[in-house]
Short mmCIF file of C-alpha atoms in Angstrom, two decimals:
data_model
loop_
_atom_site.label_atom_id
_atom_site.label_comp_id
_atom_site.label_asym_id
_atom_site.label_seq_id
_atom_site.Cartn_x
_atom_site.Cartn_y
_atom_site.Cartn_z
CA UNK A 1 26.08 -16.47 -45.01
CA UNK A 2 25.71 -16.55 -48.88
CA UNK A 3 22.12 -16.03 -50.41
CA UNK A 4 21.71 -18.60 -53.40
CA UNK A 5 21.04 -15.90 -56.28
CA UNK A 6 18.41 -16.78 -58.94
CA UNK A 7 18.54 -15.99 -62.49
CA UNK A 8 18.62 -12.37 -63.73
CA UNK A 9 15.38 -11.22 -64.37
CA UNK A 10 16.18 -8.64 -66.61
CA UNK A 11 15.88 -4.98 -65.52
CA UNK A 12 13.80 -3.77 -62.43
CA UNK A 13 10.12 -3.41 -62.68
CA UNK A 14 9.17 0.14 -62.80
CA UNK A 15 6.36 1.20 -65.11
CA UNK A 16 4.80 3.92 -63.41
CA UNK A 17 6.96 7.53 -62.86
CA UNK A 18 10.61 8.04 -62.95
CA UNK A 19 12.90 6.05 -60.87
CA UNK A 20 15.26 7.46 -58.00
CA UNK A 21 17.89 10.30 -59.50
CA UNK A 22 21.57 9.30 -59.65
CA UNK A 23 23.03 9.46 -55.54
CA UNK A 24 19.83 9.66 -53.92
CA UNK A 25 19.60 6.89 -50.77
CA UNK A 26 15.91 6.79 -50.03
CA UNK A 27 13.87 3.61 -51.21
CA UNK A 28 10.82 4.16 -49.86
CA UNK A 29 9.45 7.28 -49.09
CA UNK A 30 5.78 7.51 -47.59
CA UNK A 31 3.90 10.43 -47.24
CA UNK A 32 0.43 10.92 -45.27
CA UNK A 33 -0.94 7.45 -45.97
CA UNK A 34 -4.69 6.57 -44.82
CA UNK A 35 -6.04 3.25 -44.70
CA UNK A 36 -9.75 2.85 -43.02
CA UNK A 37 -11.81 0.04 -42.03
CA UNK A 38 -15.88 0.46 -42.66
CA UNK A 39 -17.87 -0.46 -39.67
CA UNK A 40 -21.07 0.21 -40.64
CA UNK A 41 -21.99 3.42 -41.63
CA UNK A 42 -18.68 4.82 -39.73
CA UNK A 43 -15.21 4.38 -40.67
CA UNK A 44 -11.95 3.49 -38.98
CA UNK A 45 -9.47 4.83 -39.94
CA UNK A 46 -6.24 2.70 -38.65
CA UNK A 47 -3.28 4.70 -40.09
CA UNK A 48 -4.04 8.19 -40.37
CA UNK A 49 -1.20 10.40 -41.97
CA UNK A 50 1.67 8.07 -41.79
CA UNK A 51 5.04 9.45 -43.42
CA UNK A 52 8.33 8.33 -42.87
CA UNK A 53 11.00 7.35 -45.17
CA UNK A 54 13.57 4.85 -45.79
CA UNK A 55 16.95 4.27 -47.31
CA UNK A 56 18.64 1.46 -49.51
CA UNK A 57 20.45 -0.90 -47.18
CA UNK A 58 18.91 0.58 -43.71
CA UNK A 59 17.18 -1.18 -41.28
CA UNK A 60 14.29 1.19 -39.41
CA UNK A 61 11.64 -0.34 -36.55
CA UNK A 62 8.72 0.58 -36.50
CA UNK A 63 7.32 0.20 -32.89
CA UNK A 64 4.42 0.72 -30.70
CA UNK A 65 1.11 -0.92 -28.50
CA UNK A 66 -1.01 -3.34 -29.95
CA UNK A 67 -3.90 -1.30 -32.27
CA UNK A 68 -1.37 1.26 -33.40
CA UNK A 69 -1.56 0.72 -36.84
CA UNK A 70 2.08 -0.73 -37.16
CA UNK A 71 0.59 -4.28 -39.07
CA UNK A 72 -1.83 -2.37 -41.42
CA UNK A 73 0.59 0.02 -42.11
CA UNK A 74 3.08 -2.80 -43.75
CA UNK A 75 -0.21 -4.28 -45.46
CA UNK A 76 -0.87 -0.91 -46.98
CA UNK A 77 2.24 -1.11 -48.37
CA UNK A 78 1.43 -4.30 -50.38
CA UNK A 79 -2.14 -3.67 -50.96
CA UNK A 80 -2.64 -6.81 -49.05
CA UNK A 81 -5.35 -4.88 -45.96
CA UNK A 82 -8.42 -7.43 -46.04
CA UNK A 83 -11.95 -6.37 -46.33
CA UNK A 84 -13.24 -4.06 -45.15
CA UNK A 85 -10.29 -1.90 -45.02
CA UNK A 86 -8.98 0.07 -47.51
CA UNK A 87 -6.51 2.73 -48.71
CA UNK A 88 -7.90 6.23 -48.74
CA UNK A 89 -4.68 8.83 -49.28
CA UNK A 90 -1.87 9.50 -49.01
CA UNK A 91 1.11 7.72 -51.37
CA UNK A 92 4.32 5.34 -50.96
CA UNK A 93 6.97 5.84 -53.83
CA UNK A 94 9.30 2.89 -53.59
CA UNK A 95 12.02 3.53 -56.43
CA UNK A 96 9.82 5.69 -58.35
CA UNK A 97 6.66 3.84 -58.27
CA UNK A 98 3.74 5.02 -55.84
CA UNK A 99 2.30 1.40 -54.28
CA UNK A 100 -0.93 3.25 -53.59
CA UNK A 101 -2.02 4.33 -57.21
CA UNK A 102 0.02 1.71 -59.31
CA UNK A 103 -2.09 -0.87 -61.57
CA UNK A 104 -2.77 -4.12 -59.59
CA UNK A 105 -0.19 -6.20 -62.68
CA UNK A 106 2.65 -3.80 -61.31
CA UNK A 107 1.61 -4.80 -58.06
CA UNK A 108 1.95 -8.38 -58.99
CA UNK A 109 5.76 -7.93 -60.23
CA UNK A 110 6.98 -5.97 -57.33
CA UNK A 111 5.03 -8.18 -54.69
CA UNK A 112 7.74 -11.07 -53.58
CA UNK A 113 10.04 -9.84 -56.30
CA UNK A 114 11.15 -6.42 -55.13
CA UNK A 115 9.10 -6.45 -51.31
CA UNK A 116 9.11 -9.89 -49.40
CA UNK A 117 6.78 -9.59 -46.36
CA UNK A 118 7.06 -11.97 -43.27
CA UNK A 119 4.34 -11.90 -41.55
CA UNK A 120 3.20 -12.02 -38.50
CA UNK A 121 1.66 -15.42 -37.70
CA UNK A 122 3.27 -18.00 -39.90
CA UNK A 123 0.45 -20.98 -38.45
CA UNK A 124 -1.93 -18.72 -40.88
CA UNK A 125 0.45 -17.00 -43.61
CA UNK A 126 1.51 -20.24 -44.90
CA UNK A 127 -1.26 -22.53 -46.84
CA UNK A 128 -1.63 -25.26 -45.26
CA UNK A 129 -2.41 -27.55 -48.61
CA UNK A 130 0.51 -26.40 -50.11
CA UNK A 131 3.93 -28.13 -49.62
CA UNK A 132 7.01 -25.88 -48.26
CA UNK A 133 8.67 -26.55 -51.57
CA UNK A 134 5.58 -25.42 -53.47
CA UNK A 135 5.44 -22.68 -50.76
CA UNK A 136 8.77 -21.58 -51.37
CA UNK A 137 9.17 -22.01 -55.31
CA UNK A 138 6.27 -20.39 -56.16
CA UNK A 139 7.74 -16.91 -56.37
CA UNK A 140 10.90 -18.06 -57.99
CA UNK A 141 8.95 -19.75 -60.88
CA UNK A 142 6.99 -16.43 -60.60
CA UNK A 143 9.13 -13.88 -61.11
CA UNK A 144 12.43 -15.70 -62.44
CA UNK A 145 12.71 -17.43 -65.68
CA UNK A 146 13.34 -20.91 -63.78
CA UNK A 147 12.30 -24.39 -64.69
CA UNK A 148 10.44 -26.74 -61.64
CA UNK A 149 13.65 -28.71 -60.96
CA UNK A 150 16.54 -25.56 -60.86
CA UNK A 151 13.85 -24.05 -58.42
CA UNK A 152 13.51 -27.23 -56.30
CA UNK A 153 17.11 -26.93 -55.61
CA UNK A 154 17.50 -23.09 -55.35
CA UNK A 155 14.64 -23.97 -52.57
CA UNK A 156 16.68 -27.12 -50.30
CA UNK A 157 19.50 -24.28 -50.70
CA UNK A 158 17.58 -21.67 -49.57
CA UNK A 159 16.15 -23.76 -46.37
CA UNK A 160 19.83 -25.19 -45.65
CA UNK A 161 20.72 -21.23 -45.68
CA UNK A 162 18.13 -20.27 -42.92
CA UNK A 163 19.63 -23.07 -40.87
CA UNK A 164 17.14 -26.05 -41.23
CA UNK A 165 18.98 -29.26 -40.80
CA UNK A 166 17.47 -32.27 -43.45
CA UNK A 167 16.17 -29.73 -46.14
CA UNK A 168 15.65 -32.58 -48.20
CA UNK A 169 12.98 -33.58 -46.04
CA UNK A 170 11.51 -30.72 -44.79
CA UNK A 171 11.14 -29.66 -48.01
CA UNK A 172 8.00 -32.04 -48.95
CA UNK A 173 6.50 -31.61 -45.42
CA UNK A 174 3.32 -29.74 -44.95
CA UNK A 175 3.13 -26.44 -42.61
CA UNK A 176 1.38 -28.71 -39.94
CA UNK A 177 4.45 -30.91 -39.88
CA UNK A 178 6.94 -28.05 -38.36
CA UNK A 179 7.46 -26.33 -35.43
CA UNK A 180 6.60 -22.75 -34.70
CA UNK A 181 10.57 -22.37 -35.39
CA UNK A 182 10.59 -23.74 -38.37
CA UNK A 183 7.09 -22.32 -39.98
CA UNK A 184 9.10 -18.77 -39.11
CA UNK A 185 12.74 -19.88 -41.16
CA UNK A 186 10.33 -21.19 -43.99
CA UNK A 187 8.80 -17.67 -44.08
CA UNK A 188 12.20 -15.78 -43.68
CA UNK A 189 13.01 -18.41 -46.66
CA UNK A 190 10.30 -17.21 -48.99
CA UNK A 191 10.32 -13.62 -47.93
CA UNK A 192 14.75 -13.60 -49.40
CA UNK A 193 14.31 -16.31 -52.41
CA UNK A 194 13.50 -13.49 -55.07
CA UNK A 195 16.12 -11.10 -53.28
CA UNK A 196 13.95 -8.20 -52.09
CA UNK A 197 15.09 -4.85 -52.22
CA UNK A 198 12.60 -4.28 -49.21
CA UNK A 199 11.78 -6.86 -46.50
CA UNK A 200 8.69 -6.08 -44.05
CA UNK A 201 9.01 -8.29 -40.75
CA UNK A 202 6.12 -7.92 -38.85
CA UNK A 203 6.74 -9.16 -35.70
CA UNK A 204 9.19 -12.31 -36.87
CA UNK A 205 9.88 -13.36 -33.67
CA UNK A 206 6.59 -13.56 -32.16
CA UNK A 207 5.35 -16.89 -30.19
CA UNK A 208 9.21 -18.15 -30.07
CA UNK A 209 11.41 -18.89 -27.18
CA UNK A 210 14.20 -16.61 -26.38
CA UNK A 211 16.94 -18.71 -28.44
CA UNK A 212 14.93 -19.32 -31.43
CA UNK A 213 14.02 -15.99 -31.36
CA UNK A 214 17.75 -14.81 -31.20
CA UNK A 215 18.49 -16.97 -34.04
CA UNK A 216 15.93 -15.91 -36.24
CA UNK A 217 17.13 -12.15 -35.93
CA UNK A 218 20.48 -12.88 -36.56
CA UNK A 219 19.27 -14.73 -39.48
CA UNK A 220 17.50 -11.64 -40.52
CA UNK A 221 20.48 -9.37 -39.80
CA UNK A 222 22.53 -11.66 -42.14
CA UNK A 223 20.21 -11.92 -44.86
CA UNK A 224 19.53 -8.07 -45.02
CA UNK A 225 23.25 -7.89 -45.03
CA UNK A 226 24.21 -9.95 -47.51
CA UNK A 227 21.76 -8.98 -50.28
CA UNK A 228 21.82 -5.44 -49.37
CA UNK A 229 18.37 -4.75 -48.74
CA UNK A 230 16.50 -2.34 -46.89
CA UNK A 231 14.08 -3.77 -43.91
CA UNK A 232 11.03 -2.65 -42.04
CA UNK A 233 11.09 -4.39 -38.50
CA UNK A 234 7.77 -3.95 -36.75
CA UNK A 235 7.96 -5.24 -33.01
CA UNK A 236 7.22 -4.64 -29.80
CA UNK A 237 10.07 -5.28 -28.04
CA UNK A 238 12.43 -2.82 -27.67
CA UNK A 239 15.72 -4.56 -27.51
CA UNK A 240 15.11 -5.73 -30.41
CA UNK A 241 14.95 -2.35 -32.26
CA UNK A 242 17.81 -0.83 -29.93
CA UNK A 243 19.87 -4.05 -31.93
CA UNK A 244 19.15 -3.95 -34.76
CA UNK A 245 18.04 -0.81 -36.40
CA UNK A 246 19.97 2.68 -37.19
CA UNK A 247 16.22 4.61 -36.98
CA UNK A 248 12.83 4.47 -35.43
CA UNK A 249 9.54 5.15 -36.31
CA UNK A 250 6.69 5.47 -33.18
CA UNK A 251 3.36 5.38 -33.71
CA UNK A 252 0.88 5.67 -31.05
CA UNK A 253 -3.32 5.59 -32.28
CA UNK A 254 -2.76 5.55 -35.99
CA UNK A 255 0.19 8.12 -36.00
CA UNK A 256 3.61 8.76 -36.06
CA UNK A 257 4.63 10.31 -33.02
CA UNK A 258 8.18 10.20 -33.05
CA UNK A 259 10.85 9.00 -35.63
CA UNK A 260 14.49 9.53 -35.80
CA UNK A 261 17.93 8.01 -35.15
CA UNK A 262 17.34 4.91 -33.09
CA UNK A 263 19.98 6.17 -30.36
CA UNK A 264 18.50 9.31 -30.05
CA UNK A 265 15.14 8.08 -29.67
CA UNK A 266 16.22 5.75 -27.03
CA UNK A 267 18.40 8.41 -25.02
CA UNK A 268 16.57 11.58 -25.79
CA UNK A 269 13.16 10.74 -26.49
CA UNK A 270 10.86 14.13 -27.04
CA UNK A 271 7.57 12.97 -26.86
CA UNK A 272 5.91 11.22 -23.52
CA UNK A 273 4.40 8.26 -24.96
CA UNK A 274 8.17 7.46 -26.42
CA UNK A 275 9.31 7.73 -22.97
CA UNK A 276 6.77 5.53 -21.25
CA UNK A 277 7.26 2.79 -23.96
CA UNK A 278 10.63 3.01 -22.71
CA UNK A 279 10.43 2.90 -19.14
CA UNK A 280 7.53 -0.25 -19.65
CA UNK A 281 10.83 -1.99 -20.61
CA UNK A 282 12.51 -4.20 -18.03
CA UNK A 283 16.30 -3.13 -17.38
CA UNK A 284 18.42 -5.69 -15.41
CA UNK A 285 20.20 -2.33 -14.21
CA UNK A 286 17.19 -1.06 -12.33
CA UNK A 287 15.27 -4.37 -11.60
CA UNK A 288 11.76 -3.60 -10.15
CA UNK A 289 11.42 -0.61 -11.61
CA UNK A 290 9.65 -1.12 -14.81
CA UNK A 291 5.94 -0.42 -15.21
CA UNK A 292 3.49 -0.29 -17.57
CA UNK A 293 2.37 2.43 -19.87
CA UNK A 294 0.23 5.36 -18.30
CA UNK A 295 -3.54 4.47 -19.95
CA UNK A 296 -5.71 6.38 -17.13
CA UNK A 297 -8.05 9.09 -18.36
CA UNK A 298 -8.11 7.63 -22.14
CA UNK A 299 -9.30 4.64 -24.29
CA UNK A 300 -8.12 4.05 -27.90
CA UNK A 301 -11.18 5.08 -29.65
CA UNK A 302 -11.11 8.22 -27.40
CA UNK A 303 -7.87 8.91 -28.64
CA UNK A 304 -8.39 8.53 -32.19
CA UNK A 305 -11.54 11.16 -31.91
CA UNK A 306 -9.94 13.28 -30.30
CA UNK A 307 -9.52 16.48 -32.23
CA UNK A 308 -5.90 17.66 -30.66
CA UNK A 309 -2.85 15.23 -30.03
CA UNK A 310 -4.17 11.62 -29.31
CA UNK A 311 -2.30 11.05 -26.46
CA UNK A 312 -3.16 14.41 -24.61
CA UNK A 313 -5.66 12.37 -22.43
CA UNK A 314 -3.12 10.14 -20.57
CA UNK A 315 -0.06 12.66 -20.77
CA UNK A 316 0.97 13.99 -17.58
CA UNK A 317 2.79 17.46 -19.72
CA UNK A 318 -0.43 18.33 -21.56
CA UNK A 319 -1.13 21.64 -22.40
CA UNK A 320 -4.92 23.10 -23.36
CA UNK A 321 -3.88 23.57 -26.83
CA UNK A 322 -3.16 19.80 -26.65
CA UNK A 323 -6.61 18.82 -26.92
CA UNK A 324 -7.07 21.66 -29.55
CA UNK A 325 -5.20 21.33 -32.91
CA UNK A 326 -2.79 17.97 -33.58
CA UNK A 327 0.58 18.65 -33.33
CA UNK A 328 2.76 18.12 -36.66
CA UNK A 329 5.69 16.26 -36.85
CA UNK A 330 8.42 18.91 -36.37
CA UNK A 331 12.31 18.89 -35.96
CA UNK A 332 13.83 18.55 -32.61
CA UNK A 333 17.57 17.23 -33.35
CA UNK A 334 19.64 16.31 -36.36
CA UNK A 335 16.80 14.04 -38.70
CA UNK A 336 14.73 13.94 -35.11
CA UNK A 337 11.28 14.57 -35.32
CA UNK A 338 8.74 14.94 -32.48
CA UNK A 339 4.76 15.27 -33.00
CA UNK A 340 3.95 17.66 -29.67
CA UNK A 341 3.54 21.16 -28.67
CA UNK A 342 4.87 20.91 -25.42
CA UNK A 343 8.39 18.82 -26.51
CA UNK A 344 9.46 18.06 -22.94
CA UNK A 345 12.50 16.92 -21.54
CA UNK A 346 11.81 13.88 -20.16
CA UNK A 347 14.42 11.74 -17.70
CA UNK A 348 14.10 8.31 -17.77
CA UNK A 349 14.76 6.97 -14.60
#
């Protein structure tokens, strides 16, 4: 698959601090970011120390249950968290440039340009009054010195490339007009027409059937491939990040838990909420045998106030320091890293 590429837009945006030194890999690098949402006179506070990093050209997941902060933790990123939320520390130096402090114009020029974002519903990402040609040439006239008609046509190329037969047509059709498979290539369309050094999927696959799904990560895959860029896959499914990604990052109640090689966290996960996200996966190998993840003796908002390790309430290995003082993220393997005091090992059958 070849990516249509637009005109050069000169050099890369970065007006705020130094860019990456000569031979250094990382991309992204975020350290102890806090977003919160205001709910009355108390506060939320959805990602709560988040750090993790990530390199040119890799692909890392970021996984875990519904309410872990995965979504607003790509929003962050972007400055895109709605009302009430906000960012309240922490930063997120992407080629030099920390997303959290730079002015809102910056913003503007690395938005689309240098991060594309799918997100996760596409029935309410994509305006509805807008056409998918407007939809998808807007950040090309945007960010790339290109005049309506060249743009047009980088678009029908960019629509025949995510493999959407009669781009022609689908081009002047409205949101409402496609299917859910469709509305998703549209937004993997937009998210790779300015070439993004960083893509954020949130969840691309969600609401699809098995093939479409299938097709739109391998469309993904490709994509990332072929322009070289780095990607961010939040999902829940598992497979999907044993597939597809070379690290993974776990969070569980606004934290990371857990982040490392994807292999190793598969095979030797260290902490027990890793563990039972695995074994809630279905295996064809041990059919029946599944089952959910452990929730007795906790509730989320329990969790998040509790002053020790969030998960100590459900975790079958907790210790009383557990409930005490939060674990850090510490090393337990070659660029493993494990949030727990007690760092079992845990079998997974």
């Amino acid at each position: 698959m070849t990516i249509a590429k637009p005109a050069d837009p000169g050099p890369a945006v970065n007006t705020t601090g130094s860019g990456s030194e000569e031979g250094d890999t990382t991309l992204l690098a975020v350290t102890n970011l806090q977003t919160s949402f205001a709910i009355g006179r108390d506060e939320f506070r959805a990602v709560d120390g988040v750090s993790f990093t990530i390199d040119r050209g890799q692909v890392v997941g970021l996984v875990g249950e519904s309410g872990s902060g995965k979504s607003v933790t790509a929003l962050s990123l972007l400055r895109l968290v709605p009302r009430p939320g906000r960012i309240v520390g922490g930063s997120a130096y992407f080629d030099g440039i920390d997303l959290v402090s730079c002015s809102e114009p910056t913003m503007r020029k690395i938005r689309g340009r240098r991060i594309g974002m799918i997100f996760q519903d596409p029935q309410t990402a994509l305006n509805p009054m807008l056409s998918v040609g407007v939809l998808i040439t807007e950040g090309l006239r945007t960010h790339f010195d290109v005049g309506k008609r060249e743009a047009f046509n980088q678009a029908v190329d960019l629509l025949r490339q995510v493999h959407i037969s009669d781009p022609e047509r689908i081009i002047k059709s409205y949101p409402h007009e496609l299917s859910g498979g469709m509305k998703q290539r549209v937004m993997v369309a937009i998210a790779v027409s300015c070439q993004p050094d960083l893509m954020l999927a949130d969840e691309p696959t969600t609401a699809l059937d098995v093939t479409v799904q299938a097709q739109i990560l391998e469309l993904l895959a490709e994509t990332a491939d072929a322009t070289d860029a780095a990607m961010m896959l939040i999902t829940h499914d598992l497979a999907v990040i044993a597939g597809y990604t070379s690290k993974t990052v776990v969070m569980f109640a606004g934290k990371v838990v857990e982040m490392g090689p994807t292999r190793d966290v598969f095979y030797t996960p260290r902490h027990p909420y890793t563990a039972e996200l695995l074994r809630s996966t279905p295996r064809l190998d041990r059919l029946g045998s599944s089952r959910g993840i452990q929730a007795a003796g906790g509730s989320e908002d329990a969790d998040r106030a509790s002053a020790g390790c969030r998960y100590a309430s459900r975790c079958q290995f907790a210790e009383a320091q557990c409930s005490e003082k939060d674990p850090p993220l510490e090393p337990c393997g070659d660029g493993h890293e494990v949030a727990c005091w007690v760092k079992p090992v845990l079998d997974l059958t």
